[in-house]
Amino acid sequence: MLEIGVIRGERERVIEGLKKKRVSEDQILLVDKIVAKDDERKSNQTQLDALLSEMNNLSKEIGDLFKNGQASQANELKNRVADLKEVSKVLESQAKQISEELENMLITLPNLPHSSVPNGSKAEDNEIFKQWNGPLDDIDQEALPHWELAEKYQIFSLADGVKLTGAGFPVYKGKGAKLQRALISYFLDEATDAGFLEILPPHMVNESSARATGQLPDKEGQMYHVTKDDLYLIPTAEVPITNLYRDTIIQLSDFPVKMTGYTPCFRREAGSYGADVKGLNRVHQFDKVEIVVLEHPDKSYETLMQMVEHVTKLVEALGLPYRILRLCGGDMSFGSALTFDFEVYSKAQKRWLEVSSVSNFETFQSNRMMLRFKDENGKNRLAHTLNGSALALARIVATILENFQTKDGVIIPDVLRKYTGFDKLN
RNA sequence: GGAAGAAUGGCAGAGUGGUUGAAUGCACCGGUCUUGAAAACCGGCGAACGUGAGAGCGUUUCUGGGGUUCGAAUCCCUAUUCUUCCGCCA
């Protein structure tokens, strides 16, 4: 959620940023409506505060009068307070309504893009930030897509998942299951070696948590909702891990707060269909190791680049062709100020698959969740939150299978062998 | 799932209707002392919002929501969580 102070103080920059994010004309108009509503809120509170103050004073007087035995005067004042109370009730209900209206407007505005974000509205407008220079086409024409390899070597089964749960819930088996476990361990070890504290969080969160990181209300339809207990299955570990610091004030010396965690991720992916969803390309449950950082506003972009470096090291170590995109304004997620997407190239499918998204949310999440720090002057300020996948498994598995296939099996990347215990999947 | 009890500031812990944002201790910050540190002593120390150039002032806040009262941390209702006992259970 954008800070009201920014909207009030930097109207032009806000509007320019929203345009870059490609919001509708109606939403641009919201900027002025929000300021007007906030004015209303302020004047309402000023009135209410004065009234409550008067009531408090009168109540004290009444207490004194009773002590001094002046009951009749006390009763007179009681009547006056009763009248004031009527007025205060009206003002209070107005205050409640005004702040609800304000909140409802604020929550529909996306974060402002960083100045380095390219203009554009669609995937083609994304800027290629970095691309490896190895060959993309050095594989046999007979190369199989991963779903066929899966069948050949009994790595995973989507059909079994349908039987157990439904479409999009893969069941990994044998060396396929072991590979999953190896990747998770490898990614976690790399993250903890880089100074991230490992967290194993709950896989379900309550409404407050989902709201704080921005999944609610905008992405309600993307999460599985356990209605009986009103809990949500997490779409990413970002949600529980960042929420660890909801409603907290951290010390300057705590920066940067670096955390990592493995969790399965559950996504309904409502509305997606077609060739994209074949095999492991898009599933409802996948495993992911996430990195989350809470950082001082002055340092967050430096930290973002370090996170990009970290993820780069992972894809390079696995030997996968990759490229890094700096997302354009229109393709970025709602809450992000700057996002780098990592894509790996699948030689058998001949297409790029997104495997990581590393973003700086600046104060967008911390404003919602009141995640603050005490600055040099002892003032409480909103911290910056950042997160990224390091890395999402399903598509990495798909690409490893496809790119490293040979006539007699899939060669396991060196870095994984100490975790898998085998060097060929067949 | 059943029964009983509890929920107060970063933590511990007083407070059962009237200057209580809340004693006290710890932690934390500033100072005195010290070659330095510790100890001791002195002072400060929650948060949000409003208002003001600022000092400040006002309002709200004692788990959440609702109620009683002129006035609630304190009384009532309700939700949640925790503790103990019972039941079930990896």
XYZ file of C-alpha atoms (C1' of nucleotides) in Angstrom:
516
model
C 0.000 0.000 0.000
C 1.330 3.401 -0.980
C 2.099 5.771 1.864
C -0.490 8.484 2.214
C 2.276 10.974 2.917
C 3.866 10.250 -0.450
C 0.554 10.627 -2.257
C -0.064 13.941 -0.545
C 3.450 15.286 -0.916
C 4.538 14.056 -4.330
C 1.414 14.089 -6.440
C 3.189 14.476 -9.784
C 5.663 11.711 -9.177
C 2.880 9.408 -8.003
C 0.776 10.001 -11.086
C 3.755 9.569 -13.377
C 4.631 6.296 -11.621
C 1.104 4.965 -11.832
C 1.030 5.719 -15.545
C 4.230 3.764 -16.005
C 2.557 0.881 -14.196
C -0.231 1.160 -16.763
C -3.105 1.670 -14.397
C -6.462 2.837 -15.700
C -7.515 6.459 -16.039
C -9.968 5.929 -13.184
C -7.153 4.951 -10.905
C -5.194 8.073 -11.786
C -8.223 10.063 -10.699
C -8.134 8.219 -7.379
C -5.018 10.128 -6.385
C -6.919 13.369 -5.888
C -9.893 11.553 -4.407
C -7.615 9.982 -1.848
C -6.173 13.329 -0.812
C -9.680 14.768 -0.486
C -10.774 11.786 1.588
C -7.720 12.150 3.786
C -8.556 15.822 4.320
C -11.996 14.718 5.390
C -10.445 12.233 7.769
C -8.250 14.864 9.349
C -10.977 17.406 9.899
C -13.242 14.718 11.306
C -10.584 13.659 13.754
C -9.828 17.201 14.826
C -13.492 17.708 15.665
C -13.812 14.392 17.409
C -10.658 14.910 19.457
C -11.865 18.289 20.707
C -15.196 16.807 21.674
C -13.697 13.833 23.487
C -11.327 16.137 25.283
C -14.220 18.218 26.553
C -16.070 15.094 27.681
C -13.024 13.867 29.540
C -12.691 17.165 31.365
C -16.355 17.209 32.308
C -16.147 13.673 33.637
C -13.306 14.678 35.896
C -15.327 17.627 37.142
C -18.265 15.363 37.861
C -16.042 13.124 39.920
C -14.813 16.103 41.949
C -18.321 17.450 42.460
C -19.535 14.111 43.801
C -16.601 13.982 46.184
C -17.515 17.407 47.486
C -21.144 16.410 47.893
C -22.430 18.746 45.181
C -24.705 16.155 43.643
C -27.149 18.457 41.914
C -24.453 20.284 39.979
C -22.889 16.969 39.102
C -26.142 15.701 37.673
C -26.462 18.819 35.596
C -23.069 18.175 34.042
C -24.010 14.562 33.448
C -26.785 15.697 31.168
C -24.386 17.840 29.212
C -21.986 14.966 28.736
C -24.845 12.794 27.599
C -25.618 15.336 24.883
C -22.015 15.509 23.777
C -21.907 11.753 23.648
C -24.651 11.718 21.048
C -22.549 13.976 18.839
C -19.389 11.989 19.399
C -21.137 8.784 18.375
C -22.039 10.318 15.057
C -18.507 11.575 14.504
C -17.085 8.219 15.460
C -19.176 6.301 12.988
C -18.234 8.838 10.336
C -14.567 8.373 11.184
C -14.909 4.647 10.792
C -16.613 4.982 7.452
C -14.134 7.540 6.151
C -11.104 5.449 6.994
C -12.697 2.408 5.422
C -13.342 4.340 2.227
C -9.816 5.692 2.278
C -8.348 2.245 2.803
C -10.447 0.790 0.007
C -9.098 3.367 -2.402
C -5.503 3.119 -1.259
C -5.463 -0.622 -1.539
C -6.281 -0.519 -5.245
C -3.178 1.501 -6.153
C -0.065 -0.471 -7.122
C 3.428 0.415 -6.018
C 5.368 3.060 -7.935
C 8.076 1.749 -10.253
C 11.727 2.554 -9.654
C 13.261 5.058 -12.072
C 15.237 2.293 -13.808
C 12.077 0.398 -14.764
C 11.642 0.397 -18.552
C 8.499 1.771 -20.097
C 6.162 -0.741 -21.622
C 3.055 -2.781 -21.122
C 3.845 -6.344 -22.155
C 6.452 -9.079 -21.911
C 8.196 -7.966 -25.126
C 8.944 -4.623 -23.514
C 11.013 -6.179 -20.756
C 14.676 -5.299 -20.916
C 17.238 -8.054 -21.132
C 19.503 -7.202 -18.246
C 21.899 -10.080 -18.691
C 22.062 -13.103 -20.929
C 24.498 -15.962 -20.887
C 26.464 -16.427 -24.068
C 26.453 -20.207 -24.340
C 24.681 -22.101 -27.137
C 20.933 -22.653 -26.956
C 20.603 -25.249 -29.700
C 23.303 -27.821 -29.058
C 20.908 -30.668 -28.426
C 19.704 -33.615 -30.414
C 16.667 -32.940 -32.594
C 15.122 -36.054 -31.071
C 15.241 -34.518 -27.616
C 12.162 -35.301 -25.560
C 10.124 -32.844 -23.528
C 10.337 -33.435 -19.788
C 6.891 -35.000 -19.507
C 7.963 -37.752 -21.862
C 11.251 -38.202 -20.035
C 9.275 -38.423 -16.816
C 7.343 -41.335 -18.192
C 10.424 -43.015 -19.632
C 12.382 -42.895 -16.375
C 9.484 -42.869 -13.899
C 10.468 -39.506 -12.456
C 7.062 -38.085 -11.711
C 3.461 -38.699 -12.570
C 0.755 -36.167 -13.166
C -1.805 -38.898 -13.705
C -1.230 -40.197 -10.196
C -1.669 -36.648 -8.943
C -5.034 -36.464 -10.668
C -6.078 -39.615 -8.870
C -4.967 -38.301 -5.495
C -5.890 -34.659 -5.814
C -6.543 -33.235 -9.252
C -4.762 -31.788 -12.252
C -1.526 -29.967 -11.580
C -0.377 -31.900 -8.536
C 2.675 -33.905 -9.569
C 3.741 -37.019 -7.708
C 7.533 -37.430 -7.744
C 8.985 -40.892 -7.534
C 12.272 -42.658 -7.003
C 15.214 -40.698 -8.325
C 12.771 -37.951 -9.298
C 11.768 -37.539 -5.650
C 15.389 -37.641 -4.601
C 16.278 -34.977 -7.145
C 13.601 -32.754 -5.641
C 15.087 -33.218 -2.205
C 18.598 -32.625 -3.532
C 17.647 -29.330 -5.135
C 15.928 -28.131 -1.975
C 18.963 -29.012 0.137
C 21.362 -27.464 -2.321
C 19.438 -24.198 -2.545
C 19.013 -23.971 1.212
C 22.686 -24.665 1.840
C 23.691 -21.982 -0.641
C 21.351 -19.498 1.018
C 22.500 -20.228 4.551
C 26.133 -20.055 3.390
C 25.312 -16.598 2.072
C 24.092 -15.560 5.499
C 20.356 -16.156 5.265
C 18.679 -17.541 8.372
C 16.774 -20.691 7.568
C 13.085 -20.626 8.444
C 10.655 -23.518 8.190
C 7.307 -21.733 8.414
C 3.702 -22.967 8.503
C 2.227 -23.704 5.104
C -1.038 -22.021 5.947
C -1.538 -18.426 7.053
C -4.391 -16.398 8.447
C -6.101 -13.494 6.778
C -3.947 -10.827 8.444
C -0.767 -12.353 7.072
C -2.153 -12.693 3.563
C -3.299 -9.097 3.706
C 0.034 -7.764 4.941
C 2.101 -9.054 2.034
C -0.558 -8.035 -0.461
C -2.095 -11.366 -1.481
C -5.381 -10.108 -0.130
C -7.483 -8.550 -1.382
C -5.959 -8.331 -4.882
C -5.053 -11.981 -5.414
C -7.757 -13.691 -3.432
C -8.642 -16.006 -6.294
C -5.064 -17.231 -6.594
C -4.921 -18.801 -3.144
C -6.483 -21.956 -1.812
C -8.773 -20.992 1.039
C -9.503 -23.407 3.865
C -12.905 -22.012 4.658
C -13.707 -24.001 7.769
C -10.775 -22.459 9.619
C -10.450 -19.370 7.429
C -6.832 -20.082 6.530
C -4.977 -19.764 3.249
C -2.447 -22.167 1.772
C 0.646 -20.136 1.088
C 1.377 -19.273 -2.560
C 5.000 -18.574 -1.579
C 7.176 -18.653 1.540
C 7.428 -14.875 1.224
C 4.079 -14.619 2.985
C 4.839 -16.361 6.296
C 8.498 -15.331 6.397
C 7.953 -11.618 5.824
C 5.050 -11.675 8.264
C 7.392 -12.791 11.002
C 8.182 -9.092 11.252
C 4.646 -7.754 11.018
C 3.990 -5.031 13.633
C 7.574 -4.868 14.777
C 10.181 -2.157 15.096
C 13.672 -3.364 14.357
C 16.949 -1.783 15.362
C 19.294 -0.184 12.869
C 21.954 -2.704 13.807
C 19.658 -5.575 12.802
C 19.850 -4.627 9.120
C 19.919 -6.456 6.867
C 17.522 -9.114 8.144
C 18.174 -12.019 5.794
C 15.928 -15.071 5.845
C 15.403 -18.069 3.639
C 12.939 -20.897 3.668
C 11.775 -23.889 1.759
C 8.044 -24.484 1.390
C 5.685 -26.008 -1.076
C 3.728 -23.288 -2.863
C 0.057 -23.607 -3.666
C -1.478 -21.675 -6.515
C -4.895 -22.051 -8.012
C -3.727 -20.552 -11.334
C -7.333 -19.839 -12.169
C -7.759 -18.938 -15.792
C -4.541 -20.383 -17.165
C -4.646 -23.047 -19.834
C -3.013 -24.207 -23.052
C 0.493 -25.340 -23.942
C 1.941 -23.366 -21.042
C 0.495 -25.778 -18.551
C 1.956 -28.947 -19.990
C 4.016 -31.101 -17.649
C 5.684 -29.151 -14.884
C 5.471 -25.818 -16.647
C 2.575 -24.660 -14.533
C 1.335 -26.681 -11.580
C -0.808 -26.031 -8.520
C 1.791 -27.237 -6.075
C 5.515 -26.804 -6.434
C 8.523 -26.529 -4.168
C 10.506 -23.362 -3.781
C 13.309 -21.919 -1.713
C 12.681 -18.253 -1.084
C 15.017 -15.529 0.120
C 13.595 -12.554 1.999
C 15.457 -9.446 3.134
C 14.381 -6.520 5.288
C 16.631 -3.589 4.574
C 17.304 0.074 5.246
C 15.801 2.259 2.501
C 19.212 3.675 1.622
C 20.621 0.226 0.987
C 17.772 -1.760 -0.501
C 18.784 -1.474 -4.145
C 22.314 -2.510 -3.392
C 20.854 -5.500 -1.584
C 18.539 -6.257 -4.490
C 21.569 -6.592 -6.755
C 23.219 -8.915 -4.262
C 20.133 -11.094 -4.354
C 20.236 -11.101 -8.147
C 23.893 -12.155 -7.887
C 22.968 -14.970 -5.547
C 20.341 -16.363 -7.899
C 22.704 -15.944 -10.858
C 25.243 -18.118 -9.091
C 22.642 -20.853 -8.643
C 21.548 -21.092 -12.262
C 25.156 -20.896 -13.424
C 26.212 -23.648 -11.039
C 23.467 -25.842 -12.431
C 24.740 -25.119 -15.921
C 21.424 -23.886 -17.268
C 21.208 -21.287 -20.029
C 19.565 -18.254 -18.482
C 18.723 -14.667 -18.975
C 17.728 -11.927 -16.566
C 14.964 -9.515 -17.450
C 14.308 -6.154 -15.932
C 10.535 -6.076 -16.051
C 8.776 -3.155 -17.650
C 6.186 -1.108 -15.773
C 3.212 -2.925 -17.216
C 4.548 -6.430 -16.608
C 5.624 -5.948 -13.012
C 3.650 -7.284 -10.119
C 1.291 -5.058 -8.178
C 3.454 -4.407 -5.167
C 6.907 -4.321 -6.713
C 9.043 -1.257 -7.395
C 11.677 -3.134 -9.374
C 11.690 -6.768 -10.468
C 14.285 -8.960 -12.130
C 12.910 -12.160 -13.606
C 15.157 -15.138 -14.211
C 14.352 -17.410 -17.088
C 16.093 -20.630 -18.021
C 16.080 -22.005 -21.530
C 14.563 -25.379 -22.131
C 16.279 -26.841 -25.162
C 13.663 -29.489 -25.828
C 10.683 -27.175 -25.514
C 12.702 -24.397 -27.168
C 11.353 -21.784 -24.824
C 12.257 -19.704 -21.809
C 10.762 -20.654 -18.475
C 10.529 -18.279 -15.547
C 12.217 -19.723 -12.493
C 12.778 -16.741 -10.264
C 11.513 -13.275 -9.622
C 13.564 -10.980 -7.432
C 11.872 -7.791 -6.294
C 12.199 -4.749 -4.119
C 8.864 -3.758 -2.627
C 10.291 -0.696 -0.905
C 7.677 0.299 1.711
C 4.680 -1.185 -0.088
C 4.450 -4.241 2.149
C 5.940 -2.705 5.277
C 3.320 0.043 5.174
C 0.579 -2.543 5.274
C 2.196 -4.573 7.987
C 3.741 -1.761 10.060
C 7.227 -3.145 9.722
C 9.475 -0.350 10.907
C 12.933 0.485 12.161
C 14.334 3.145 14.444
C 16.479 5.455 12.349
C 19.581 7.459 13.245
C 17.422 10.121 14.907
C 15.299 7.677 16.864
C 12.377 8.118 14.489
C 10.323 5.125 13.432
C 10.364 4.624 9.687
C 9.096 1.955 7.334
C 11.681 -0.608 6.296
C 12.100 -1.919 2.767
C 11.174 -5.508 2.015
C 12.709 -7.606 -0.731
C 12.285 -11.154 -1.812
C 13.156 -13.582 -4.524
C 12.982 -17.204 -5.504
C 16.256 -19.002 -5.004
C 14.929 -21.090 -6.645
C 11.567 -22.464 -7.798
C 11.902 -26.172 -8.414
C 9.363 -27.508 -10.860
C 10.645 -25.652 -13.909
C 14.246 -26.143 -12.889
C 13.589 -29.871 -12.823
C 11.911 -29.672 -16.210
C 14.889 -27.860 -17.678
C 17.484 -30.142 -16.094
C 15.675 -33.155 -17.526
C 15.428 -31.691 -20.982
C 18.812 -30.024 -21.313
C 20.923 -32.780 -19.824
C 19.229 -35.763 -21.437
C 21.338 -38.327 -23.258
C 20.486 -41.582 -24.948
C 20.898 -43.464 -21.695
C 19.731 -41.063 -19.054
C 19.787 -37.581 -17.668
C 23.146 -36.310 -16.418
C 22.880 -34.750 -12.966
C 24.725 -31.416 -12.562
C 27.914 -31.751 -10.502
C 26.772 -29.530 -7.664
C 23.788 -31.768 -6.981
C 25.583 -35.095 -6.917
C 26.576 -34.984 -3.301
C 22.895 -34.546 -2.493
C 21.447 -37.069 -4.936
C 24.040 -39.761 -4.462
C 23.776 -40.625 -8.170
C 25.101 -38.892 -11.256
C 22.665 -40.163 -13.822
C 18.921 -40.399 -13.803
C 17.689 -43.398 -15.739
C -13.759 -32.215 21.857
C -15.071 -31.417 27.687
C -13.727 -28.638 32.494
C -11.163 -24.769 35.148
C -7.917 -20.573 35.102
C -5.331 -16.658 32.613
C -4.177 -12.503 28.831
C -1.199 -5.334 31.261
C 4.532 -1.516 27.813
C 10.707 -5.051 24.460
C 10.550 -8.702 28.834
C 9.105 -9.720 33.941
C 5.319 -7.956 36.998
C 1.843 -4.355 40.356
C -2.736 -2.407 39.783
C -10.489 -4.378 40.800
C -14.577 2.086 38.790
C -12.235 8.746 39.215
C -5.441 13.375 37.281
C -3.294 5.454 35.648
C 0.044 5.700 29.743
C -0.251 2.719 33.841
C 4.072 1.294 40.282
C 8.537 -1.613 40.470
C 12.533 -4.508 38.295
C 15.247 -5.929 33.834
C 16.604 -4.369 28.993
C 17.692 0.048 26.181
C 19.587 5.385 25.492
C 22.229 9.850 27.627
C 25.368 11.577 31.681
C 28.683 11.410 36.294
C 32.678 8.429 38.008
C 36.927 5.384 35.555
C 43.210 5.055 31.815
C 39.104 1.955 29.507
C 35.187 -1.314 30.807
C 32.111 -3.153 34.716
C 29.687 -1.702 39.163
C 27.375 2.465 41.510
C 24.680 6.975 41.054
C 21.634 10.734 38.130
C 18.344 11.481 34.000
C 15.504 9.624 29.862
C 12.690 5.733 27.662
C 5.849 2.453 24.143
C 2.935 3.301 19.689
C -0.610 5.442 16.188
C -3.311 9.615 14.695
C -4.618 14.921 14.939
C -2.718 19.950 15.759
C 1.433 23.275 15.724
C 7.215 26.535 12.528
C 8.733 24.273 17.053
C 8.620 23.362 22.260
C 4.333 21.382 23.082
C -0.828 20.186 23.320
C -5.045 16.856 22.263
C -7.169 11.961 21.116
C -6.794 6.711 21.025
C -4.341 2.413 22.856
C -3.747 -2.439 29.181
C -5.351 -9.560 23.386
C -9.641 -8.329 19.366
C -14.945 -6.873 19.088
C -19.411 -5.218 21.669
C -21.865 -3.330 26.196
C -22.809 -0.876 31.358
C -21.340 4.120 33.477
C -20.829 11.145 33.748
C -16.135 8.234 33.993
C -13.422 1.364 32.645
C -6.843 -1.720 32.634
C -10.593 -2.473 36.590
C -17.779 -4.527 35.843
C -20.759 -7.512 31.894
C -21.074 -10.247 26.997
C -18.335 -12.354 22.965
C -14.149 -14.079 19.942
C -9.209 -15.580 19.989
C -4.884 -17.349 22.278
C -2.242 -19.566 26.327
C -1.880 -22.743 30.902
C -3.601 -27.076 33.755
C -6.710 -31.534 33.986
C -9.614 -35.167 30.991
C -10.497 -37.368 26.005
C -8.250 -38.362 21.186
C -3.656 -38.703 18.620
C 1.763 -38.676 14.950
